[in-house]
Tab-separated table of C-alpha atoms in Angstrom:
chain	number	residue	atom	x	y	z
W	29	MET	CA	-79.137	-174.681	56.825
W	30	MET	CA	-77.516	-173.569	60.111
W	31	TYR	CA	-80.645	-171.900	61.475
W	32	TYR	CA	-82.981	-173.634	63.946
W	33	SER	CA	-86.359	-172.161	64.775
W	34	ARG	CA	-87.560	-172.252	68.373
W	35	LEU	CA	-90.233	-174.768	67.441
W	36	ARG	CA	-87.662	-177.058	65.822
W	37	MET	CA	-85.396	-176.871	68.879
W	38	LEU	CA	-88.288	-177.638	71.229
W	39	GLY	CA	-89.351	-180.541	69.022
W	40	THR	CA	-85.846	-182.019	69.092
W	41	ALA	CA	-85.585	-181.613	72.852
W	42	ALA	CA	-89.041	-183.132	73.350
W	43	LEU	CA	-88.133	-186.166	71.274
W	44	CYS	CA	-84.997	-186.718	73.356
W	45	LEU	CA	-86.982	-186.348	76.590
W	46	ILE	CA	-89.665	-188.801	75.432
W	47	SER	CA	-86.941	-191.301	74.555
W	48	VAL	CA	-85.503	-191.053	78.058
W	49	LEU	CA	-88.973	-191.581	79.583
W	50	LEU	CA	-89.571	-194.628	77.382
W	51	CYS	CA	-86.316	-196.143	78.653
W	52	VAL	CA	-87.224	-195.754	82.326
W	53	PRO	CA	-89.447	-198.892	82.577
W	54	ASN	CA	-86.398	-201.031	81.793
W	55	PHE	CA	-84.760	-199.969	85.047
W	56	LEU	CA	-87.681	-199.600	87.462
W	57	PRO	CA	-90.586	-201.863	88.489
W	58	ALA	CA	-94.055	-200.832	87.333
W	59	PRO	CA	-95.726	-198.615	89.986
W	60	SER	CA	-99.161	-199.896	88.968
W	61	LYS	CA	-100.701	-202.341	86.517
W	62	ALA	CA	-102.659	-199.450	85.038
W	63	TRP	CA	-99.444	-197.755	83.830
W	64	PRO	CA	-98.255	-198.544	80.308
W	65	TRP	CA	-94.923	-200.077	81.354
W	66	HIS	CA	-93.239	-201.212	78.119
W	67	GLN	CA	-89.961	-203.049	78.548
W	68	VAL	CA	-87.368	-204.689	76.344
W	69	HIS	CA	-87.423	-208.464	76.806
W	70	LEU	CA	-84.298	-210.554	76.917
W	71	GLY	CA	-83.938	-213.319	74.364
W	72	LEU	CA	-83.216	-216.994	74.906
W	73	ASP	CA	-79.435	-216.560	74.810
W	74	LEU	CA	-79.570	-213.844	77.476
W	75	ARG	CA	-82.275	-215.025	79.849
W	76	GLY	CA	-81.867	-218.786	79.460
W	77	GLY	CA	-84.632	-221.104	78.335
W	78	SER	CA	-85.424	-223.880	75.898
W	79	PHE	CA	-85.053	-224.408	72.176
W	80	LEU	CA	-87.072	-227.059	70.364
W	81	LEU	CA	-86.991	-228.076	66.723
W	82	LEU	CA	-90.120	-230.051	65.847
W	83	GLN	CA	-90.712	-232.049	62.697
W	84	LEU	CA	-94.136	-232.924	61.357
W	85	ASP	CA	-94.592	-236.640	60.736
W	86	THR	CA	-95.752	-236.376	57.134
W	87	LYS	CA	-96.064	-240.155	56.775
W	88	VAL	CA	-98.983	-240.059	59.211
W	89	LEU	CA	-100.587	-237.369	57.075
W	90	GLU	CA	-100.261	-239.515	53.955
W	91	HIS	CA	-101.563	-242.531	55.853
W	92	ASP	CA	-104.634	-240.600	57.029
W	93	LYS	CA	-105.232	-239.175	53.559
W	94	LEU	CA	-105.076	-242.652	52.027
W	95	ALA	CA	-107.346	-244.068	54.748
W	96	ILE	CA	-109.925	-241.393	53.948
W	97	LEU	CA	-109.600	-242.092	50.216
W	98	GLU	CA	-110.004	-245.829	50.833
W	99	GLY	CA	-113.210	-245.165	52.737
W	100	GLN	CA	-114.505	-242.910	49.948
W	101	VAL	CA	-113.747	-245.573	47.326
W	102	LYS	CA	-115.520	-248.299	49.310
W	103	HIS	CA	-118.556	-246.097	49.908
W	104	ALA	CA	-118.762	-245.018	46.249
W	105	LEU	CA	-118.495	-248.589	44.963
W	106	GLN	CA	-121.124	-249.824	47.393
W	107	ALA	CA	-123.442	-246.942	46.549
W	108	GLY	CA	-122.916	-247.533	42.822
W	109	GLY	CA	-123.599	-251.266	43.080
W	110	ALA	CA	-120.121	-252.296	41.937
W	111	GLY	CA	-118.403	-255.119	43.780
W	112	TYR	CA	-114.701	-255.239	44.577
W	113	VAL	CA	-112.123	-257.614	46.031
W	114	ASP	CA	-108.614	-257.343	47.469
W	115	MET	CA	-108.582	-253.601	48.170
W	116	LYS	CA	-105.065	-252.467	49.122
W	117	VAL	CA	-103.401	-249.245	50.209
W	118	ASP	CA	-99.886	-248.615	48.883
W	119	GLN	CA	-98.394	-245.775	50.923
W	120	ALA	CA	-95.160	-245.683	48.898
W	121	ALA	CA	-97.142	-245.019	45.717
W	122	ALA	CA	-99.794	-242.958	47.582
W	123	ALA	CA	-102.478	-245.097	45.918
W	124	VAL	CA	-105.497	-247.277	46.629
W	125	SER	CA	-106.029	-250.280	44.351
W	126	PHE	CA	-108.615	-253.035	44.044
W	127	ALA	CA	-109.859	-255.636	41.613
W	128	PRO	CA	-113.458	-255.561	40.374
W	129	ARG	CA	-115.628	-258.438	41.505
W	130	ALA	CA	-115.945	-259.625	37.883
W	131	PRO	CA	-114.086	-258.517	34.691
W	132	SER	CA	-117.404	-257.335	33.276
W	133	GLU	CA	-117.674	-254.738	36.081
W	134	LEU	CA	-114.308	-253.149	35.299
W	135	SER	CA	-115.655	-250.279	33.201
W	136	LYS	CA	-118.480	-249.595	35.681
W	137	ALA	CA	-116.118	-249.506	38.656
W	138	LEU	CA	-113.670	-247.298	36.733
W	139	ALA	CA	-116.445	-244.841	35.883
W	140	ILE	CA	-117.434	-244.644	39.562
W	141	ILE	CA	-113.847	-244.016	40.599
W	142	LYS	CA	-113.381	-241.291	38.007
W	143	ALA	CA	-116.557	-239.585	39.266
W	144	LEU	CA	-115.223	-239.293	42.828
W	145	PRO	CA	-115.255	-235.689	44.044
W	146	GLU	CA	-111.753	-234.204	44.213
W	147	PRO	CA	-110.630	-231.647	46.828
W	148	THR	CA	-108.800	-229.773	44.045
W	149	PRO	CA	-108.882	-230.281	40.280
W	150	GLY	CA	-106.445	-233.034	39.281
W	151	ALA	CA	-105.924	-234.233	42.877
W	152	TYR	CA	-106.297	-237.907	41.830
W	153	HIS	CA	-105.442	-239.915	38.753
W	154	SER	CA	-106.777	-243.393	37.994
W	155	ALA	CA	-105.541	-246.205	35.776
W	156	VAL	CA	-106.070	-249.909	35.097
W	157	VAL	CA	-102.953	-251.980	35.789
W	158	GLY	CA	-103.029	-255.760	35.389
W	159	GLY	CA	-106.787	-255.970	35.790
W	160	ARG	CA	-106.730	-253.835	38.944
W	161	ILE	CA	-107.997	-250.269	39.242
W	162	VAL	CA	-105.413	-247.964	40.797
W	163	LEU	CA	-106.401	-244.562	42.194
W	164	ALA	CA	-103.345	-242.489	43.163
W	165	ILE	CA	-103.036	-239.113	44.876
W	166	ASN	CA	-100.904	-236.596	43.012
W	167	ARG	CA	-97.653	-235.669	44.760
W	168	ASP	CA	-98.449	-231.966	44.353
W	169	THR	CA	-101.693	-232.551	46.256
W	170	LEU	CA	-99.816	-234.275	49.075
W	171	LYS	CA	-97.331	-231.411	49.207
W	172	ALA	CA	-100.212	-228.948	49.476
W	173	VAL	CA	-101.694	-231.028	52.322
W	174	GLU	CA	-98.341	-230.978	54.122
W	175	ARG	CA	-98.009	-227.200	53.725
W	176	GLU	CA	-101.504	-226.659	55.092
W	177	ALA	CA	-100.800	-229.083	57.962
W	178	ILE	CA	-97.601	-227.296	59.001
W	179	THR	CA	-99.451	-223.961	58.973
W	180	ARG	CA	-102.202	-225.394	61.203
W	181	SER	CA	-99.592	-226.995	63.461
W	182	ILE	CA	-97.826	-223.665	63.992
W	183	GLU	CA	-101.099	-222.080	65.064
W	184	ILE	CA	-101.926	-224.949	67.430
W	185	VAL	CA	-98.406	-224.921	68.903
W	186	ARG	CA	-98.786	-221.171	69.446
W	187	ARG	CA	-102.104	-221.675	71.274
W	188	ARG	CA	-100.650	-224.385	73.506
W	189	ILE	CA	-97.577	-222.315	74.339
W	190	ASP	CA	-99.704	-219.245	75.087
W	191	SER	CA	-101.809	-221.321	77.478
W	192	THR	CA	-98.724	-222.071	79.572
W	193	GLY	CA	-98.106	-218.356	80.117
W	194	ALA	CA	-94.641	-218.461	78.526
W	195	MET	CA	-93.297	-214.963	77.847
W	196	ASP	CA	-92.084	-213.923	74.392
W	197	PRO	CA	-92.044	-217.328	72.704
W	198	THR	CA	-90.633	-217.441	69.204
W	199	ILE	CA	-92.457	-219.882	66.927
W	200	ALA	CA	-91.381	-219.992	63.305
W	201	ARG	CA	-91.424	-222.324	60.354
W	202	GLU	CA	-88.146	-223.901	59.282
W	203	GLY	CA	-88.076	-225.519	55.889
W	204	ASP	CA	-91.048	-227.476	54.571
W	205	ASP	CA	-91.912	-229.595	57.589
W	206	ARG	CA	-90.231	-228.187	60.685
W	207	ILE	CA	-91.202	-225.723	63.413
W	208	MET	CA	-88.681	-223.865	65.563
W	209	VAL	CA	-89.770	-222.951	69.099
W	210	GLU	CA	-87.762	-220.740	71.454
W	211	LEU	CA	-89.026	-220.313	75.002
W	212	PRO	CA	-87.039	-217.763	77.023
W	213	GLY	CA	-87.146	-218.347	80.752
W	214	VAL	CA	-88.815	-221.782	80.571
W	215	SER	CA	-87.359	-223.883	83.362
W	216	ASP	CA	-89.270	-227.106	82.647
W	217	PRO	CA	-88.592	-228.062	79.022
W	218	ALA	CA	-89.810	-231.635	79.612
W	219	HIS	CA	-93.296	-230.295	80.330
W	220	ILE	CA	-93.279	-228.281	77.086
W	221	GLU	CA	-91.985	-231.304	75.147
W	222	LYS	CA	-94.886	-233.386	76.424
W	223	LEU	CA	-97.365	-230.622	75.652
W	224	LEU	CA	-96.154	-230.216	72.055
W	225	GLY	CA	-95.388	-233.866	71.395
W	226	THR	CA	-98.984	-234.943	71.938
W	227	THR	CA	-101.308	-234.935	68.955
W	228	ALA	CA	-104.395	-234.671	71.210
W	229	ARG	CA	-106.862	-236.196	68.758
W	230	MET	CA	-109.851	-237.118	70.903
W	231	THR	CA	-112.677	-239.317	69.668
W	232	PHE	CA	-115.628	-241.060	71.317
W	233	HIS	CA	-116.434	-244.698	70.447
W	234	LEU	CA	-118.690	-247.519	71.533
W	235	LEU	CA	-117.074	-250.769	72.642
W	236	ALA	CA	-117.507	-254.000	70.677
W	237	PRO	CA	-120.314	-256.311	71.906
W	238	ASP	CA	-117.627	-258.513	73.445
W	239	PRO	CA	-114.876	-256.035	74.508
W	240	SER	CA	-112.385	-258.832	75.121
W	241	VAL	CA	-112.380	-260.040	71.510
W	242	ALA	CA	-111.240	-258.104	68.442
W	243	THR	CA	-113.852	-258.390	65.726
W	244	PRO	CA	-113.977	-256.890	62.224
W	245	GLY	CA	-114.555	-253.145	62.565
W	246	ALA	CA	-112.970	-252.988	66.018
W	247	THR	CA	-109.449	-252.296	67.344
W	248	MET	CA	-107.882	-253.482	70.572
W	249	MET	CA	-106.755	-250.570	72.733
W	250	THR	CA	-105.343	-250.217	76.232
W	251	ASP	CA	-107.269	-248.374	78.934
W	252	GLU	CA	-106.044	-246.454	81.996
W	253	HIS	CA	-105.774	-249.686	84.000
W	254	GLY	CA	-103.744	-251.504	81.341
W	255	ARG	CA	-106.663	-253.627	80.173
W	256	LYS	CA	-107.111	-254.483	76.493
W	257	LEU	CA	-110.541	-253.551	75.162
W	258	ALA	CA	-112.024	-253.864	71.677
W	259	VAL	CA	-113.172	-250.408	70.513
W	260	LEU	CA	-115.401	-249.975	67.465
W	261	ASN	CA	-113.609	-248.038	64.739
W	262	GLN	CA	-116.624	-245.867	63.976
W	263	ILE	CA	-116.263	-242.417	65.525
W	264	GLU	CA	-119.510	-241.462	67.295
W	265	VAL	CA	-118.411	-237.974	68.394
W	266	ASP	CA	-115.274	-236.156	67.278
W	267	GLY	CA	-113.189	-234.059	69.659
W	268	ALA	CA	-113.069	-231.395	66.950
W	269	ASP	CA	-116.663	-230.581	67.964
W	270	LEU	CA	-115.525	-229.391	71.404
W	271	SER	CA	-116.092	-225.733	72.128
W	272	ASP	CA	-114.249	-225.606	75.448
W	273	ALA	CA	-112.396	-227.765	77.941
W	274	SER	CA	-111.239	-227.016	81.468
W	275	ALA	CA	-109.675	-228.801	84.419
W	276	GLY	CA	-111.645	-229.088	87.670
W	277	MET	CA	-112.660	-231.337	90.543
W	278	SER	CA	-115.347	-234.004	90.421
W	279	ASP	CA	-116.046	-236.266	93.430
W	280	ASN	CA	-112.760	-235.134	94.984
W	281	ARG	CA	-110.841	-236.205	91.881
W	282	TRP	CA	-109.282	-234.164	89.132
W	283	ALA	CA	-111.315	-234.235	85.928
W	284	VAL	CA	-111.537	-232.508	82.576
W	285	HIS	CA	-114.864	-230.807	81.895
W	286	LEU	CA	-116.003	-230.668	78.266
W	287	ASN	CA	-118.406	-228.399	76.433
W	288	PHE	CA	-119.537	-229.309	72.912
W	289	ASP	CA	-120.689	-227.018	70.160
W	290	ALA	CA	-124.191	-227.406	68.701
W	291	LYS	CA	-123.213	-230.225	66.364
W	292	GLY	CA	-121.233	-232.094	69.014
W	293	ALA	CA	-123.989	-231.646	71.602
W	294	GLU	CA	-126.565	-233.110	69.213
W	295	GLU	CA	-124.400	-236.130	68.395
W	296	PHE	CA	-123.410	-236.637	72.042
W	297	GLY	CA	-127.073	-236.528	73.111
W	298	ARG	CA	-128.086	-238.925	70.346
W	299	ILE	CA	-125.418	-241.530	71.082
W	300	THR	CA	-125.859	-241.454	74.877
W	301	THR	CA	-129.650	-241.669	74.578
W	302	ALA	CA	-129.476	-244.697	72.304
W	303	ASN	CA	-126.838	-246.557	74.344
W	304	VAL	CA	-127.807	-246.218	78.022
W	305	GLY	CA	-126.191	-249.002	80.041
W	306	LYS	CA	-123.347	-249.518	77.562
W	307	PRO	CA	-119.676	-248.506	78.012
W	308	PHE	CA	-118.513	-245.493	76.053
W	309	ALA	CA	-114.788	-245.172	75.264
W	310	ILE	CA	-113.045	-241.807	75.201
W	311	VAL	CA	-109.931	-242.295	73.058
W	312	LEU	CA	-106.959	-239.925	72.953
W	313	ASP	CA	-104.294	-240.621	70.329
W	314	GLY	CA	-105.147	-244.327	70.091
W	315	ARG	CA	-105.302	-244.884	73.862
W	316	ILE	CA	-108.435	-245.224	75.974
W	317	LEU	CA	-108.560	-242.406	78.511
W	318	THR	CA	-111.595	-243.848	80.209
W	319	ALA	CA	-114.533	-246.091	79.301
W	320	PRO	CA	-117.430	-245.285	81.654
W	321	VAL	CA	-120.880	-246.836	81.372
W	322	ILE	CA	-123.597	-244.463	80.129
W	323	ASN	CA	-126.014	-244.211	83.050
W	324	THR	CA	-128.302	-241.508	81.694
W	325	PRO	CA	-128.583	-239.621	78.405
W	326	ILE	CA	-126.340	-236.551	78.294
W	327	THR	CA	-128.188	-233.950	76.271
W	328	GLY	CA	-126.844	-230.660	77.641
W	329	GLY	CA	-123.732	-230.628	75.501
W	330	GLN	CA	-121.495	-231.056	78.539
W	331	GLY	CA	-119.472	-233.963	79.811
W	332	GLU	CA	-116.424	-234.769	81.851
W	333	ILE	CA	-113.494	-237.137	81.745
W	334	THR	CA	-112.320	-238.698	84.985
W	335	GLY	CA	-109.379	-240.990	85.502
W	336	ASN	CA	-105.978	-240.998	87.108
W	337	PHE	CA	-105.482	-237.291	86.574
W	338	THR	CA	-103.270	-234.998	88.583
W	339	ALA	CA	-103.814	-231.250	88.618
W	340	GLN	CA	-101.036	-230.826	86.027
W	341	SER	CA	-102.138	-233.649	83.700
W	342	ALA	CA	-105.787	-232.504	83.787
W	343	THR	CA	-104.717	-228.922	83.008
W	344	ASP	CA	-102.436	-230.091	80.190
W	345	LEU	CA	-105.189	-232.189	78.611
W	346	ALA	CA	-107.643	-229.283	78.838
W	347	VAL	CA	-105.064	-226.989	77.199
W	348	MET	CA	-104.491	-229.452	74.348
W	349	LEU	CA	-108.200	-229.983	73.760
W	350	ARG	CA	-108.873	-226.244	73.716
W	351	ALA	CA	-106.011	-225.646	71.286
W	352	GLY	CA	-107.212	-228.397	68.977
W	353	ALA	CA	-105.630	-231.571	67.685
W	354	LEU	CA	-102.461	-231.489	65.659
W	355	PRO	CA	-103.010	-232.743	62.092
W	356	ALA	CA	-100.076	-235.132	62.614
W	357	PRO	CA	-97.616	-235.888	65.419
W	358	LEU	CA	-94.692	-233.519	65.940
W	359	VAL	CA	-91.377	-235.245	66.540
W	360	ILE	CA	-88.706	-233.413	68.540
W	361	VAL	CA	-85.540	-233.591	66.411
W	362	GLU	CA	-83.458	-231.127	68.418
W	363	GLN	CA	-83.757	-229.777	71.929
W	364	ASN	CA	-81.399	-227.458	73.781
W	365	SER	CA	-81.689	-225.754	77.129
W	366	ILE	CA	-79.726	-222.727	78.239
W	367	GLY	CA	-79.430	-222.372	81.978
W	368	PRO	CA	-80.017	-219.081	83.794
W	369	SER	CA	-76.331	-218.898	84.808
W	370	LEU	CA	-75.239	-219.038	81.151
W	371	GLY	CA	-77.838	-216.389	80.334
W	372	GLU	CA	-76.491	-214.139	83.111
W	373	ALA	CA	-72.955	-214.625	81.803
W	374	SER	CA	-74.140	-213.659	78.326
W	375	ILE	CA	-75.809	-210.506	79.660
W	376	LYS	CA	-72.659	-209.572	81.565
W	377	ALA	CA	-70.446	-210.169	78.522
W	378	GLY	CA	-72.799	-208.200	76.275
W	379	LEU	CA	-73.023	-205.229	78.636
W	380	ILE	CA	-69.242	-205.176	79.174
W	381	SER	CA	-68.581	-205.197	75.422
W	382	LEU	CA	-71.150	-202.436	74.923
W	383	ALA	CA	-69.746	-200.295	77.751
W	384	VAL	CA	-66.102	-200.759	76.745
W	385	GLY	CA	-66.881	-200.015	73.102
W	386	PHE	CA	-68.829	-196.899	74.087
W	387	VAL	CA	-66.077	-195.585	76.391
W	388	LEU	CA	-63.379	-196.131	73.747
W	389	VAL	CA	-65.436	-194.319	71.140
W	390	VAL	CA	-66.089	-191.388	73.507
W	391	GLY	CA	-62.375	-191.141	74.300
W	392	PHE	CA	-61.430	-191.276	70.628
W	393	MET	CA	-63.838	-188.516	69.638
W	394	LEU	CA	-62.716	-186.231	72.509
W	395	LEU	CA	-59.077	-186.808	71.688
W	396	PHE	CA	-59.295	-186.136	67.965
W	397	TYR	CA	-62.092	-183.560	67.671
W	398	GLY	CA	-62.184	-181.752	71.028
W	399	LEU	CA	-65.440	-179.854	71.598
W	400	PHE	CA	-67.002	-181.162	68.401
W	401	GLY	CA	-66.083	-184.658	69.584
W	402	LEU	CA	-67.966	-183.952	72.825
W	403	TYR	CA	-71.070	-182.986	70.843
W	404	ALA	CA	-70.688	-186.166	68.819
W	405	ASP	CA	-70.491	-188.160	72.063
W	406	ILE	CA	-73.684	-186.529	73.353
W	407	ALA	CA	-75.403	-187.422	70.090
W	408	LEU	CA	-74.048	-190.952	70.407
W	409	LEU	CA	-75.510	-191.307	73.918
W	410	ALA	CA	-78.837	-189.940	72.643
W	411	ASN	CA	-78.676	-192.456	69.816
W	412	LEU	CA	-78.286	-195.343	72.281
W	413	VAL	CA	-81.195	-194.039	74.381
W	414	MET	CA	-83.435	-193.700	71.309
W	415	ILE	CA	-82.683	-197.248	70.135
W	416	LEU	CA	-83.605	-198.579	73.581
W	417	ALA	CA	-86.718	-196.365	73.603
W	418	VAL	CA	-87.989	-197.718	70.270
W	419	LEU	CA	-87.275	-201.316	71.342
W	420	SER	CA	-89.127	-200.648	74.629
W	421	LEU	CA	-92.081	-199.049	72.864
W	422	PHE	CA	-92.677	-202.210	70.827
W	423	GLU	CA	-91.632	-204.512	73.697
W	424	ALA	CA	-89.101	-206.111	71.406
W	425	THR	CA	-86.936	-209.054	72.397
W	426	ILE	CA	-83.219	-208.460	72.330
W	427	THR	CA	-80.627	-211.205	71.881
W	428	LEU	CA	-76.838	-211.285	71.688
W	429	PRO	CA	-76.931	-210.684	67.896
W	430	GLY	CA	-79.269	-207.773	68.657
W	431	MET	CA	-76.711	-206.304	71.056
W	432	ALA	CA	-74.075	-206.761	68.361
W	433	GLY	CA	-76.380	-204.845	66.025
W	434	ILE	CA	-76.592	-201.963	68.525
W	435	LEU	CA	-72.795	-201.854	68.844
W	436	LEU	CA	-72.430	-201.860	65.061
W	437	THR	CA	-74.994	-199.054	64.815
W	438	LEU	CA	-73.013	-196.941	67.253
W	439	GLY	CA	-69.957	-197.529	65.103
W	440	MET	CA	-71.864	-196.323	62.040
W	441	ALA	CA	-73.000	-193.241	63.988
W	442	VAL	CA	-69.388	-192.477	64.929
W	443	ASP	CA	-68.404	-192.767	61.252
W	444	ALA	CA	-71.101	-190.244	60.340
W	445	ASN	CA	-69.870	-187.750	62.958
W	446	ILE	CA	-66.265	-188.219	61.858
W	447	LEU	CA	-67.327	-187.526	58.282
W	448	ILE	CA	-69.003	-184.258	59.346
W	449	ASN	CA	-66.055	-183.133	61.445
W	450	GLU	CA	-63.553	-183.927	58.697
W	451	ARG	CA	-65.581	-182.015	56.105
W	452	VAL	CA	-65.856	-178.997	58.418
W	453	ARG	CA	-62.126	-179.178	59.129
W	454	GLU	CA	-61.370	-179.338	55.400
W	455	GLU	CA	-63.498	-176.305	54.663
W	456	GLN	CA	-61.863	-174.337	57.478
W	457	ASN	CA	-58.406	-175.280	56.186
W	458	ARG	CA	-59.476	-174.006	52.754
W	459	GLY	CA	-59.893	-170.596	54.343
W	460	LEU	CA	-63.648	-170.379	54.791
W	461	LYS	CA	-65.012	-168.482	57.755
W	462	PRO	CA	-66.377	-170.570	60.678
W	463	LEU	CA	-70.058	-170.250	59.763
W	464	GLN	CA	-69.369	-170.977	56.095
W	465	ALA	CA	-67.129	-173.913	57.004
W	466	LEU	CA	-69.910	-175.356	59.179
W	467	GLN	CA	-72.563	-174.892	56.516
W	468	VAL	CA	-70.526	-176.272	53.597
W	469	GLY	CA	-69.110	-179.103	55.723
W	470	PHE	CA	-72.568	-180.242	56.862
W	471	GLU	CA	-73.977	-179.957	53.336
W	472	LYS	CA	-71.227	-182.096	51.822
W	473	ALA	CA	-71.387	-184.720	54.577
W	474	THR	CA	-75.178	-184.980	54.634
W	475	GLY	CA	-75.522	-186.420	51.130
W	476	THR	CA	-72.882	-189.073	51.773
W	477	ILE	CA	-74.351	-190.039	55.163
W	478	VAL	CA	-77.902	-190.313	53.808
W	479	ASP	CA	-76.821	-192.379	50.781
W	480	SER	CA	-74.755	-194.858	52.784
W	481	ASN	CA	-77.434	-195.273	55.477
W	482	ALA	CA	-80.205	-195.647	52.880
W	483	THR	CA	-78.479	-198.599	51.217
W	484	ALA	CA	-77.714	-200.162	54.596
W	485	PHE	CA	-81.347	-199.614	55.640
W	486	LEU	CA	-82.709	-201.393	52.560
W	487	ALA	CA	-80.282	-204.290	52.978
W	488	HIS	CA	-81.245	-204.820	56.621
W	489	VAL	CA	-84.971	-204.500	55.931
W	490	MET	CA	-84.601	-207.396	53.484
W	491	LEU	CA	-82.572	-209.269	56.084
W	492	PHE	CA	-85.371	-208.753	58.593
W	493	VAL	CA	-88.100	-209.829	56.144
W	494	PHE	CA	-86.393	-212.987	54.939
W	495	GLY	CA	-84.256	-213.839	57.975
W	496	THR	CA	-85.255	-215.829	61.042
W	497	GLY	CA	-84.408	-215.865	64.749
W	498	PRO	CA	-81.097	-214.174	65.648
W	499	VAL	CA	-80.656	-212.823	62.096
W	500	ARG	CA	-83.959	-210.930	62.348
W	501	ASN	CA	-83.006	-209.544	65.750
W	502	PHE	CA	-79.668	-208.332	64.371
W	503	ALA	CA	-81.419	-206.719	61.397
W	504	LEU	CA	-84.097	-205.160	63.642
W	505	THR	CA	-81.670	-203.327	65.917
W	506	ILE	CA	-79.612	-202.041	62.970
W	507	THR	CA	-82.727	-200.901	61.089
W	508	ILE	CA	-83.929	-198.953	64.128
W	509	GLY	CA	-80.385	-197.714	64.720
W	510	ILE	CA	-80.092	-196.300	61.207
W	511	GLY	CA	-83.177	-194.154	61.762
W	512	THR	CA	-81.951	-192.883	65.127
W	513	THR	CA	-78.439	-192.325	63.727
W	514	LEU	CA	-79.731	-190.059	60.976
W	515	PHE	CA	-81.708	-188.032	63.522
W	516	THR	CA	-78.966	-187.670	66.116
W	517	THR	CA	-76.224	-186.991	63.561
W	518	LEU	CA	-77.969	-184.632	61.174
W	519	VAL	CA	-80.364	-182.939	63.604
W	520	LEU	CA	-79.130	-183.181	67.187
W	521	THR	CA	-75.401	-182.729	66.537
W	522	ARG	CA	-76.087	-179.823	64.216
W	523	LEU	CA	-78.399	-178.234	66.804
W	524	LEU	CA	-75.734	-178.445	69.518
W	525	ILE	CA	-73.108	-176.892	67.242
W	526	VAL	CA	-75.476	-174.154	66.071
W	527	ARG	CA	-76.361	-173.195	69.645
W	528	TRP	CA	-72.669	-173.169	70.613
W	529	TYR	CA	-71.826	-170.955	67.603
W	530	ALA	CA	-74.703	-168.552	68.341
W	531	HIS	CA	-73.414	-168.027	71.886
W	532	THR	CA	-69.658	-167.826	71.226
W	533	ARG	CA	-69.251	-166.486	67.668
W	534	PRO	CA	-65.685	-167.934	67.468
W	535	LYS	CA	-63.139	-166.767	64.925
W	536	GLU	CA	-61.882	-170.331	64.507
W	537	LEU	CA	-63.605	-173.696	64.919
W	538	PRO	CA	-62.114	-176.084	67.563
W	539	VAL	CA	-62.157	-179.093	65.280
């Protein structure tokens, strides 16, 4: 137990040296981009930045789902030769209802409705109420749609944030319909709010024959100049068929260049070929971006949007189109910004607490355990270096709770060293010789240290898996710290004591 082979000593020393090297990038600038320069990143509460809590507008989702169902019902009835009157959408009941054209067509219309394809088995249920046929969407189906929408929204938010170049963003789901976004170092939260608060659903429509008059099948919308134009509801080309979008210059003006996929290119070519000389409206979130006249057919699958763009607005629109449209608008329900000065104060307070705690612990160990306390302090310093090395290796983000986790870990490491020293002292007081006292003391302490750290490790792994934000960061640093504590306490401290004993062969242990 108290013997270390040369290979084991070299391995321990090498691990300590590698840890020191991994910590270096946190204190020096990278000499070259080719070097693997992994650093620990500071969290929102240390660096300053923005916090946003976004909520998905589920009512829009239900409205869209019902609008699609209404269209399916109309199409099925028309295709089946069944007439209908007074079709209504009841959003509160999540249902579409209508009356058959004649009582004799009730059974025929009901059979058509029941034959509608369902996205999942049991998604709809139909009934006859007061002579009207009611087709309702099951609440479980709507819940599933909302869950899928929030998952898609998180991915789209992540793409939009990544496009801004923000470092170490934290994007996580909160509850059933909310998304939490933390952006360390972001100095322009208003820009991010605008970027995330835009649905970015782009569609291409023809204008009504008389754009100044709203006719059935058309909706009045406002264009870039504030004019009201009647836009046909039928979508000719969907923005979902875009393969790429980028900002650039066109005729000395900022524009957004579009590239369509094969399906979009075919539809774009078809509609522009058939409507040369007519205006073509590009609609973003219910507002006309621009409505140029089609001069020539566009068959190459490429197009551009011009208007009153600035460099920033053109870039933002290109980013949103590339990331895709949100399934429903995201409403900002909470927004906080932490200034750089507050972040600096937090860093200062965290470092002071860490330094003071470390110095007090070192002094305590030297005072009560002498030379063995010094070895414990060396192991403690190595423990701190190894925690920082592991965090650097994975380029983890550290927050104030994370720093608290490191301090708590150092406290646990001190407890482990105290336990070893007390056991060794007890065995020496029982009359055992120094080597026997060391061996028995370490053996007795090891089981207790491993058991207590194993239970703490499991608890904090669960905290990391199920926790979010600061809780995860706290659990992460403690989980890493438990591993490094076991190594430094049971391997490094023992190695230092063994080497000291081999050189001095004392008749009494200074503990």
